[in-house]
mmCIF file of C-alpha atoms in Angstrom:
data_model
loop_
_atom_site.group_PDB
_atom_site.id
_atom_site.type_symbol
_atom_site.label_atom_id
_atom_site.label_comp_id
_atom_site.label_asym_id
_atom_site.label_seq_id
_atom_site.Cartn_x
_atom_site.Cartn_y
_atom_site.Cartn_z
ATOM 1 C CA MET J 1 12.254 -22.381 27.207
ATOM 2 C CA ALA J 2 9.676 -23.042 24.504
ATOM 3 C CA GLU J 3 8.684 -19.400 24.581
ATOM 4 C CA PHE J 4 12.021 -18.529 22.937
ATOM 5 C CA ASP J 5 11.668 -21.123 20.132
ATOM 6 C CA ILE J 6 11.204 -19.243 16.857
ATOM 7 C CA GLY J 7 9.555 -22.349 15.451
ATOM 8 C CA GLN J 8 6.621 -21.702 17.735
ATOM 9 C CA THR J 9 5.787 -18.366 16.107
ATOM 10 C CA THR J 10 2.552 -18.003 14.203
ATOM 11 C CA THR J 11 3.781 -15.191 11.935
ATOM 12 C CA PRO J 12 5.517 -16.499 8.773
ATOM 13 C CA THR J 13 9.295 -15.956 8.869
ATOM 14 C CA ILE J 14 9.884 -16.775 5.181
ATOM 15 C CA ILE J 15 9.597 -13.887 2.729
ATOM 16 C CA ASP J 16 8.470 -14.847 -0.746
ATOM 17 C CA ASP J 17 10.756 -13.876 -3.632
ATOM 18 C CA TYR J 18 9.645 -10.852 -5.618
ATOM 19 C CA SER J 19 8.050 -11.821 -8.902
ATOM 20 C CA ILE J 20 6.693 -9.943 -11.902
ATOM 21 C CA SER J 21 3.360 -11.024 -13.294
ATOM 22 C CA THR J 22 3.209 -12.170 -16.899
ATOM 23 C CA LYS J 23 1.421 -10.163 -19.574
ATOM 24 C CA SER J 24 0.038 -11.188 -22.936
ATOM 25 C CA THR J 25 -0.098 -8.947 -25.990
ATOM 26 C CA ASP J 26 -3.363 -7.542 -27.324
ATOM 27 C CA GLY J 27 -2.958 -9.196 -30.695
ATOM 28 C CA ALA J 28 -5.615 -10.360 -33.141
ATOM 29 C CA GLY J 29 -7.701 -13.456 -32.460
ATOM 30 C CA GLU J 30 -7.564 -16.585 -34.571
ATOM 31 C CA SER J 31 -10.862 -15.907 -36.338
ATOM 32 C CA GLY J 32 -13.305 -13.080 -36.896
ATOM 33 C CA GLU J 33 -12.764 -9.507 -35.769
ATOM 34 C CA THR J 34 -10.776 -8.390 -32.749
ATOM 35 C CA ARG J 35 -11.845 -5.159 -31.077
ATOM 36 C CA TRP J 36 -9.753 -3.040 -28.725
ATOM 37 C CA SER J 37 -10.390 0.220 -26.917
ATOM 38 C CA ASN J 38 -8.479 1.915 -24.113
ATOM 39 C CA SER J 39 -10.514 2.087 -20.914
ATOM 40 C CA ASN J 40 -7.625 3.790 -19.075
ATOM 41 C CA PHE J 41 -7.485 7.065 -21.008
ATOM 42 C CA ASN J 42 -9.594 9.073 -18.555
ATOM 43 C CA LYS J 43 -7.425 7.880 -15.651
ATOM 44 C CA TRP J 44 -4.177 8.686 -17.436
ATOM 45 C CA TYR J 45 -5.496 11.995 -18.760
ATOM 46 C CA GLY J 46 -6.459 12.916 -15.191
ATOM 47 C CA LYS J 47 -2.939 12.058 -14.023
ATOM 48 C CA TYR J 48 -1.472 14.191 -16.828
ATOM 49 C CA ASN J 49 -3.597 17.187 -15.815
ATOM 50 C CA SER J 50 -2.988 16.827 -12.074
ATOM 51 C CA SER J 51 0.787 16.254 -12.212
ATOM 52 C CA SER J 52 2.804 19.321 -13.159
ATOM 53 C CA LYS J 53 5.870 17.133 -13.716
ATOM 54 C CA ILE J 54 4.155 14.826 -16.220
ATOM 55 C CA LYS J 55 2.515 17.745 -17.975
ATOM 56 C CA ALA J 56 5.749 19.721 -18.293
ATOM 57 C CA SER J 57 7.699 16.677 -19.511
ATOM 58 C CA ILE J 58 5.244 15.550 -22.186
ATOM 59 C CA LYS J 59 4.649 19.124 -23.366
ATOM 60 C CA ALA J 60 8.423 19.576 -23.633
ATOM 61 C CA TYR J 61 8.705 16.391 -25.712
ATOM 62 C CA ALA J 62 6.022 17.581 -28.161
ATOM 63 C CA THR J 63 7.591 21.042 -28.338
ATOM 64 C CA TRP J 64 11.010 19.601 -29.154
ATOM 65 C CA VAL J 65 9.522 17.586 -32.002
ATOM 66 C CA ILE J 66 7.366 20.244 -33.704
ATOM 67 C CA GLY J 67 7.880 23.486 -31.761
ATOM 68 C CA LEU J 68 10.367 25.059 -34.192
ATOM 69 C CA GLY J 69 7.910 24.768 -37.059
ATOM 70 C CA TRP J 70 7.881 23.041 -40.406
ATOM 71 C CA THR J 71 8.124 23.763 -44.102
ATOM 72 C CA ALA J 72 6.563 22.102 -47.152
ATOM 73 C CA LYS J 73 6.462 22.417 -50.907
ATOM 74 C CA PRO J 74 3.726 24.727 -52.252
ATOM 75 C CA ILE J 75 1.557 21.766 -53.287
ATOM 76 C CA TYR J 76 1.316 20.709 -49.625
ATOM 77 C CA GLN J 77 1.673 24.134 -48.010
ATOM 78 C CA GLU J 78 -1.600 25.394 -49.448
ATOM 79 C CA GLN J 79 -3.548 22.414 -48.093
ATOM 80 C CA LEU J 80 -1.969 22.559 -44.645
ATOM 81 C CA ASP J 81 -2.385 26.319 -44.252
ATOM 82 C CA GLY J 82 -6.148 25.866 -44.659
ATOM 83 C CA ILE J 83 -6.483 23.465 -41.706
ATOM 84 C CA THR J 84 -8.512 24.832 -38.780
ATOM 85 C CA GLY J 85 -9.200 21.675 -36.756
ATOM 86 C CA TRP J 86 -12.060 22.439 -34.394
ATOM 87 C CA GLY J 87 -12.226 25.952 -35.820
ATOM 88 C CA LYS J 88 -9.256 27.698 -34.189
ATOM 89 C CA ASP J 89 -6.417 25.208 -34.756
ATOM 90 C CA SER J 90 -3.431 25.376 -37.049
ATOM 91 C CA PHE J 91 -1.622 22.368 -38.499
ATOM 92 C CA THR J 92 1.142 22.851 -35.912
ATOM 93 C CA ASP J 93 -1.424 22.967 -33.083
ATOM 94 C CA ILE J 94 -2.937 19.688 -34.209
ATOM 95 C CA LEU J 95 0.410 17.884 -34.524
ATOM 96 C CA TRP J 96 1.499 19.151 -31.085
ATOM 97 C CA ASN J 97 -1.854 18.032 -29.607
ATOM 98 C CA MET J 98 -1.537 14.561 -31.142
ATOM 99 C CA LEU J 99 2.069 14.136 -29.959
ATOM 100 C CA VAL J 100 0.994 14.931 -26.388
ATOM 101 C CA ILE J 101 -1.971 12.537 -26.452
ATOM 102 C CA LYS J 102 0.167 9.869 -28.133
ATOM 103 C CA LYS J 103 2.351 9.837 -24.999
ATOM 104 C CA VAL J 104 -0.543 10.124 -22.543
ATOM 105 C CA ASN J 105 -2.813 7.511 -24.132
ATOM 106 C CA GLY J 106 -0.491 5.442 -26.316
ATOM 107 C CA ASP J 107 -2.578 6.356 -29.384
ATOM 108 C CA SER J 108 -3.893 9.645 -30.784
ATOM 109 C CA TYR J 109 -6.369 10.197 -33.596
ATOM 110 C CA ALA J 110 -7.596 12.865 -35.975
ATOM 111 C CA HIS J 111 -10.363 12.630 -38.585
ATOM 112 C CA ILE J 112 -9.078 13.327 -42.096
ATOM 113 C CA ILE J 113 -11.919 15.292 -43.675
ATOM 114 C CA ARG J 114 -12.228 15.330 -47.477
ATOM 115 C CA ASN J 115 -14.908 16.463 -49.892
ATOM 116 C CA ASP J 116 -16.731 14.114 -52.285
ATOM 117 C CA SER J 117 -13.964 14.398 -54.856
ATOM 118 C CA GLY J 118 -11.311 13.405 -52.304
ATOM 119 C CA THR J 119 -9.780 16.851 -51.812
ATOM 120 C CA PHE J 120 -8.284 17.258 -48.342
ATOM 121 C CA LEU J 121 -10.171 19.906 -46.328
ATOM 122 C CA ASN J 122 -9.463 19.576 -42.620
ATOM 123 C CA LEU J 123 -7.966 17.519 -39.800
ATOM 124 C CA LYS J 124 -9.897 17.278 -36.538
ATOM 125 C CA PRO J 125 -8.507 15.624 -33.351
ATOM 126 C CA LEU J 126 -10.739 12.971 -31.743
ATOM 127 C CA ASP J 127 -11.354 11.779 -28.181
ATOM 128 C CA PRO J 128 -9.164 8.665 -27.617
ATOM 129 C CA ALA J 129 -11.601 7.293 -25.018
ATOM 130 C CA SER J 130 -14.242 6.933 -27.742
ATOM 131 C CA MET J 131 -12.093 5.126 -30.317
ATOM 132 C CA VAL J 132 -12.208 1.381 -31.041
ATOM 133 C CA HIS J 133 -9.658 -0.503 -33.178
ATOM 134 C CA VAL J 134 -11.117 -3.338 -35.255
ATOM 135 C CA VAL J 135 -8.669 -5.784 -36.858
ATOM 136 C CA GLY J 136 -9.110 -8.959 -38.862
ATOM 137 C CA PRO J 137 -7.711 -12.410 -38.027
ATOM 138 C CA ASP J 138 -4.516 -11.481 -39.888
ATOM 139 C CA GLY J 139 -3.909 -8.624 -37.422
ATOM 140 C CA VAL J 140 -4.432 -5.902 -40.020
ATOM 141 C CA LEU J 141 -6.650 -2.938 -39.232
ATOM 142 C CA ILE J 142 -10.085 -3.113 -40.883
ATOM 143 C CA ARG J 143 -11.724 0.022 -39.501
ATOM 144 C CA TYR J 144 -12.129 2.365 -36.554
ATOM 145 C CA GLU J 145 -15.345 2.887 -34.650
ATOM 146 C CA GLN J 146 -16.092 5.990 -32.617
ATOM 147 C CA ILE J 147 -18.474 5.350 -29.740
ATOM 148 C CA SER J 148 -21.222 7.964 -29.805
ATOM 149 C CA LYS J 149 -21.588 10.199 -26.750
ATOM 150 C CA ILE J 150 -25.298 10.467 -27.511
ATOM 151 C CA GLU J 151 -27.230 7.700 -25.764
ATOM 152 C CA GLY J 152 -28.803 5.290 -28.243
ATOM 153 C CA ALA J 153 -26.940 6.640 -31.275
ATOM 154 C CA ASP J 154 -24.955 4.290 -33.536
ATOM 155 C CA ASN J 155 -21.171 4.234 -33.537
ATOM 156 C CA GLN J 156 -19.455 6.227 -36.274
ATOM 157 C CA LYS J 157 -17.363 3.932 -38.494
ATOM 158 C CA TYR J 158 -14.194 5.064 -40.286
ATOM 159 C CA LEU J 159 -12.026 3.289 -42.832
ATOM 160 C CA PRO J 160 -8.303 3.248 -41.972
ATOM 161 C CA HIS J 161 -7.463 5.968 -44.542
ATOM 162 C CA GLU J 162 -9.987 8.342 -42.899
ATOM 163 C CA ILE J 163 -8.055 8.542 -39.604
ATOM 164 C CA LEU J 164 -4.596 9.974 -38.909
ATOM 165 C CA HIS J 165 -3.326 7.692 -36.141
ATOM 166 C CA PHE J 166 -0.120 8.095 -34.105
ATOM 167 C CA THR J 167 0.993 5.154 -31.938
ATOM 168 C CA ASN J 168 3.544 5.266 -29.116
ATOM 169 C CA ASP J 169 6.073 2.425 -28.777
ATOM 170 C CA ARG J 170 3.918 -0.323 -30.290
ATOM 171 C CA VAL J 171 5.652 -3.674 -29.765
ATOM 172 C CA ALA J 172 5.105 -7.331 -30.717
ATOM 173 C CA ASP J 173 1.685 -7.913 -32.314
ATOM 174 C CA ASN J 174 -0.195 -5.385 -30.192
ATOM 175 C CA ILE J 175 -2.932 -3.534 -32.044
ATOM 176 C CA HIS J 176 -2.291 -0.322 -30.086
ATOM 177 C CA GLY J 177 0.490 1.797 -28.597
ATOM 178 C CA ASP J 178 1.570 2.100 -24.943
ATOM 179 C CA SER J 179 1.068 5.054 -22.601
ATOM 180 C CA VAL J 180 4.155 6.391 -20.815
ATOM 181 C CA ILE J 181 2.049 7.260 -17.770
ATOM 182 C CA ASP J 182 1.284 3.632 -16.927
ATOM 183 C CA SER J 183 4.952 2.928 -16.121
ATOM 184 C CA LEU J 184 5.264 6.180 -14.129
ATOM 185 C CA MET J 185 2.420 5.521 -11.680
ATOM 186 C CA TRP J 186 4.481 3.872 -8.903
ATOM 187 C CA ASN J 187 7.191 6.533 -9.107
ATOM 188 C CA LEU J 188 4.709 9.417 -8.995
ATOM 189 C CA ASP J 189 2.746 7.882 -6.129
ATOM 190 C CA ALA J 190 5.981 7.405 -4.168
ATOM 191 C CA GLN J 191 6.942 11.067 -4.674
ATOM 192 C CA GLU J 192 3.500 12.265 -3.618
ATOM 193 C CA GLU J 193 3.474 10.038 -0.518
ATOM 194 C CA ALA J 194 6.895 11.324 0.550
ATOM 195 C CA ARG J 195 5.902 14.973 0.134
ATOM 196 C CA ARG J 196 2.574 14.559 1.923
ATOM 197 C CA MET J 197 4.129 12.648 4.823
ATOM 198 C CA TYR J 198 6.848 15.290 5.268
ATOM 199 C CA ARG J 199 4.288 18.087 5.092
ATOM 200 C CA LYS J 200 2.292 16.388 7.831
ATOM 201 C CA LYS J 201 5.432 16.055 9.974
ATOM 202 C CA VAL J 202 6.262 19.742 9.507
ATOM 203 C CA LYS J 203 2.741 20.722 10.514
ATOM 204 C CA ASN J 204 2.714 18.463 13.555
ATOM 205 C CA SER J 205 6.167 19.598 14.666
ATOM 206 C CA GLY J 206 4.601 22.924 15.598
ATOM 207 C CA ALA J 207 2.616 21.363 18.450
ATOM 208 C CA ILE J 208 3.615 22.685 21.897
ATOM 209 C CA GLY J 209 3.704 19.202 23.380
ATOM 210 C CA VAL J 210 1.627 16.462 24.933
ATOM 211 C CA LEU J 211 -0.634 17.775 27.669
ATOM 212 C CA GLU J 212 -1.306 15.783 30.824
ATOM 213 C CA ALA J 213 -4.447 16.794 32.668
ATOM 214 C CA ASP J 214 -4.990 15.954 36.333
ATOM 215 C CA THR J 215 -8.472 14.669 35.641
ATOM 216 C CA ASP J 216 -10.141 11.861 33.769
ATOM 217 C CA ASP J 217 -13.456 13.625 33.594
ATOM 218 C CA THR J 218 -14.465 13.579 29.913
ATOM 219 C CA THR J 219 -16.481 16.770 30.176
ATOM 220 C CA LYS J 220 -13.626 18.684 31.812
ATOM 221 C CA LEU J 221 -11.141 17.415 29.199
ATOM 222 C CA THR J 222 -13.465 18.496 26.407
ATOM 223 C CA ASN J 223 -13.881 21.937 27.934
ATOM 224 C CA LEU J 224 -10.092 22.278 28.206
ATOM 225 C CA LYS J 225 -9.386 21.225 24.626
ATOM 226 C CA ASP J 226 -10.916 24.201 22.800
ATOM 227 C CA PRO J 227 -9.335 27.023 24.840
ATOM 228 C CA ILE J 228 -5.922 25.327 24.712
ATOM 229 C CA LYS J 229 -6.165 24.930 20.933
ATOM 230 C CA LYS J 230 -7.238 28.551 20.548
ATOM 231 C CA ALA J 231 -4.375 29.788 22.734
ATOM 232 C CA VAL J 232 -1.821 27.807 20.693
ATOM 233 C CA GLU J 233 -3.176 29.081 17.359
ATOM 234 C CA GLU J 234 -3.384 32.722 18.488
ATOM 235 C CA GLY J 235 -0.226 32.719 20.599
ATOM 236 C CA THR J 236 -2.071 34.104 23.637
ATOM 237 C CA PHE J 237 -2.015 33.283 27.367
ATOM 238 C CA LEU J 238 -4.153 30.547 28.850
ATOM 239 C CA ILE J 239 -5.100 30.668 32.526
ATOM 240 C CA VAL J 240 -5.995 27.361 34.207
ATOM 241 C CA PRO J 241 -6.088 26.164 37.847
ATOM 242 C CA LYS J 242 -2.716 25.314 39.392
ATOM 243 C CA ASP J 243 -1.382 21.784 38.741
ATOM 244 C CA LEU J 244 -4.282 20.977 36.416
ATOM 245 C CA ILE J 245 -2.206 20.711 33.214
ATOM 246 C CA GLY J 246 1.360 19.563 32.615
ATOM 247 C CA ILE J 247 3.322 19.540 29.359
ATOM 248 C CA LYS J 248 5.510 16.626 28.262
ATOM 249 C CA GLU J 249 8.113 17.046 25.548
ATOM 250 C CA PHE J 250 6.815 16.115 22.098
ATOM 251 C CA ALA J 251 9.505 16.112 19.409
ATOM 252 C CA ILE J 252 9.088 15.043 15.792
ATOM 253 C CA ARG J 253 12.270 14.133 13.935
ATOM 254 C CA LEU J 254 12.491 15.979 10.610
ATOM 255 C CA ASN J 255 15.206 14.316 8.539
ATOM 256 C CA THR J 256 15.175 16.732 5.626
ATOM 257 C CA GLN J 257 18.384 15.411 4.073
ATOM 258 C CA GLU J 258 17.043 11.860 3.962
ATOM 259 C CA LEU J 259 13.857 13.083 2.291
ATOM 260 C CA ILE J 260 15.821 15.074 -0.288
ATOM 261 C CA GLN J 261 17.952 12.035 -1.139
ATOM 262 C CA TRP J 262 14.850 9.877 -1.598
ATOM 263 C CA LEU J 263 13.098 12.490 -3.748
ATOM 264 C CA ASN J 264 16.251 13.001 -5.845
ATOM 265 C CA TYR J 265 16.446 9.264 -6.457
ATOM 266 C CA LEU J 266 12.784 9.159 -7.509
ATOM 267 C CA ASP J 267 13.323 12.220 -9.689
ATOM 268 C CA ASP J 268 16.240 10.563 -11.510
ATOM 269 C CA GLU J 269 14.186 7.402 -11.957
ATOM 270 C CA TYR J 270 11.268 9.431 -13.322
ATOM 271 C CA TYR J 271 13.325 10.936 -16.143
ATOM 272 C CA GLN J 272 14.865 7.547 -16.941
ATOM 273 C CA ILE J 273 11.393 6.038 -17.309
ATOM 274 C CA ILE J 274 9.927 8.834 -19.419
ATOM 275 C CA GLY J 275 13.050 8.987 -21.585
ATOM 276 C CA LEU J 276 13.849 12.685 -21.245
ATOM 277 C CA PRO J 277 16.903 14.482 -19.816
ATOM 278 C CA LYS J 278 16.089 16.712 -16.849
ATOM 279 C CA ILE J 279 17.049 19.834 -18.778
ATOM 280 C CA ILE J 280 14.483 18.965 -21.461
ATOM 281 C CA GLY J 281 11.756 18.159 -18.944
ATOM 282 C CA GLY J 282 12.125 21.521 -17.215
ATOM 283 C CA ALA J 283 14.168 20.425 -14.181
ATOM 284 C CA SER J 284 17.390 22.107 -13.094
ATOM 285 C CA GLY J 285 20.372 21.227 -10.963
ATOM 286 C CA GLU J 286 22.703 19.597 -13.479
ATOM 287 C CA ILE J 287 26.146 21.080 -14.026
ATOM 288 C CA GLU J 288 26.898 22.505 -17.461
ATOM 289 C CA GLY J 289 28.964 19.538 -18.668
ATOM 290 C CA ASP J 290 26.324 17.011 -17.649
ATOM 291 C CA SER J 291 23.615 19.119 -19.254
ATOM 292 C CA LYS J 292 25.470 19.195 -22.573
ATOM 293 C CA VAL J 293 25.957 15.443 -22.562
ATOM 294 C CA SER J 294 22.268 14.920 -21.675
ATOM 295 C CA TYR J 295 21.262 17.280 -24.469
ATOM 296 C CA LEU J 296 23.469 15.425 -26.930
ATOM 297 C CA ALA J 297 22.180 12.021 -25.839
ATOM 298 C CA PHE J 298 18.608 13.222 -26.403
ATOM 299 C CA GLU J 299 19.225 14.057 -30.075
ATOM 300 C CA PRO J 300 18.537 10.515 -31.371
ATOM 301 C CA VAL J 301 15.322 10.429 -29.329
ATOM 302 C CA TYR J 302 13.696 13.547 -30.764
ATOM 303 C CA LYS J 303 15.083 12.859 -34.241
ATOM 304 C CA ARG J 304 13.447 9.440 -34.177
ATOM 305 C CA ALA J 305 10.169 11.105 -33.109
ATOM 306 C CA ILE J 306 10.512 13.601 -35.967
ATOM 307 C CA ASN J 307 11.134 10.827 -38.499
ATOM 308 C CA GLU J 308 8.125 8.891 -37.187
ATOM 309 C CA LEU J 309 5.947 11.980 -37.554
ATOM 310 C CA LYS J 310 7.095 12.604 -41.117
ATOM 311 C CA ASP J 311 6.571 8.942 -42.031
ATOM 312 C CA ASP J 312 3.060 8.913 -40.536
ATOM 313 C CA LEU J 313 2.047 12.001 -42.510
ATOM 314 C CA TRP J 314 3.387 10.568 -45.758
ATOM 315 C CA ASN J 315 2.065 7.014 -45.291
ATOM 316 C CA GLN J 316 -1.361 8.041 -44.017
ATOM 317 C CA MET J 317 -2.025 11.336 -45.803
ATOM 318 C CA ALA J 318 0.497 11.472 -48.687
ATOM 319 C CA ILE J 319 1.845 14.767 -47.342
ATOM 320 C CA LYS J 320 5.545 15.587 -47.101
ATOM 321 C CA ILE J 321 6.899 18.181 -44.681
ATOM 322 C CA ASP J 322 10.345 19.112 -43.384
ATOM 323 C CA ILE J 323 10.593 19.834 -39.674
ATOM 324 C CA ASN J 324 12.980 22.457 -38.307
ATOM 325 C CA LEU J 325 15.491 20.825 -35.967
ATOM 326 C CA PRO J 326 16.726 22.190 -32.630
ATOM 327 C CA PRO J 327 20.407 23.199 -32.659
ATOM 328 C CA SER J 328 22.893 20.361 -32.155
ATOM 329 C CA LEU J 329 25.702 20.506 -29.593
ATOM 330 C CA ASN J 330 27.727 17.770 -31.262
ATOM 331 C CA LYS J 331 30.418 20.058 -32.702
ATOM 332 C CA GLU J 332 30.628 22.161 -29.540
ATOM 333 C CA VAL J 333 31.082 19.136 -27.276
ATOM 334 C CA LEU J 334 33.731 17.640 -29.549
ATOM 335 C CA GLY J 335 35.499 20.995 -29.749
ATOM 336 C CA ASN J 336 35.604 21.309 -25.971
ATOM 337 C CA GLU J 337 36.965 17.754 -25.736
ATOM 338 C CA GLN J 338 39.824 18.556 -28.082
ATOM 339 C CA LYS J 339 40.699 21.755 -26.201
ATOM 340 C CA ASN J 340 40.757 20.021 -22.811
ATOM 341 C CA ALA J 341 43.671 17.607 -22.917
ATOM 342 C CA SER J 342 43.004 16.363 -19.365
ATOM 343 C CA GLN J 343 39.384 15.395 -20.062
ATOM 344 C CA THR J 344 39.047 11.652 -20.567
ATOM 345 C CA GLY J 345 35.444 10.928 -19.617
ATOM 346 C CA PHE J 346 33.798 11.932 -22.917
ATOM 347 C CA GLN J 347 35.432 10.959 -26.193
ATOM 348 C CA PRO J 348 34.529 11.804 -29.814
ATOM 349 C CA ASN J 349 33.426 8.246 -30.550
ATOM 350 C CA ASP J 350 30.842 8.532 -27.752
ATOM 351 C CA THR J 351 28.773 10.793 -30.013
ATOM 352 C CA THR J 352 28.620 8.488 -33.026
ATOM 353 C CA ALA J 353 27.121 5.083 -33.563
ATOM 354 C CA GLY J 354 29.533 2.252 -34.303
ATOM 355 C CA VAL J 355 31.237 -0.863 -33.002
ATOM 356 C CA GLY J 356 33.730 -0.175 -30.245
ATOM 357 C CA VAL J 357 37.176 -1.762 -30.101
#
């Protein structure tokens, strides 16, 4: 009975435990200069342009941060109103652009253009794929270098104060930010695979069946194939000799509900990863109560982004602006809670930071 002994199998029966590979930070070296550039921007930018979900989500994030406009004191307003970027930009356009690329690439850049006397003239966004960070052994930025797109030309060097630089979620001693798209790749690939596989099943389910031909002659089978295919596509009659062709049942199982459940799970995971509520990212399907709670929970996220933007402008350009905030639902949600005596799932202290008891 050796043939039934599992120990005689040649295929491994032990499954290795799942493990996550380690990753080191891109911090400064012990001596000399450390250079870093992002070789993944073109890949991530391509994913942003080809995925309507990513594009809608990141655009929504940038719109929530700066879309309602800004105000500034006259001393700053005059300078900012004169910004044209590449020639047709406004200051709002440039900030929105940089917020989008900050999420896509992890870092976004704009050249701060001044005249010889130091007067601020313009702000022009730059290609992230061409930018190099150069830091000293202490981990502090020394300069930027822009790789020339003209073959043989020298790199353009910028001092730190010549570049407006937004970073996304920089952690530890990294000398760059992190793209949100990198962490979304598995989720997006899984969604695309599921949709493509289901589409293929739907298409194949329209086949009339498996045909059995009473011949093994290759030439005859080839001659039969084209007229049968044409008849199926056009919905016309096909006349063949008696008993030459038989049809066997060919059924493809289309479990639509299972697919929907899988896609819904991936959709929920997507918005958890990117850090946006579905209602902000453009998706629908949430009930009103859930939408209000999601909206309220998102307030600290976009307010943090607004504060980061204001800090970057002040620290890097010595410009102060006030950004118009989206309306808050805090009072409305608390008011509804007080009116509904039977509601116990959402309490006033859920909307404020503090130590629970």
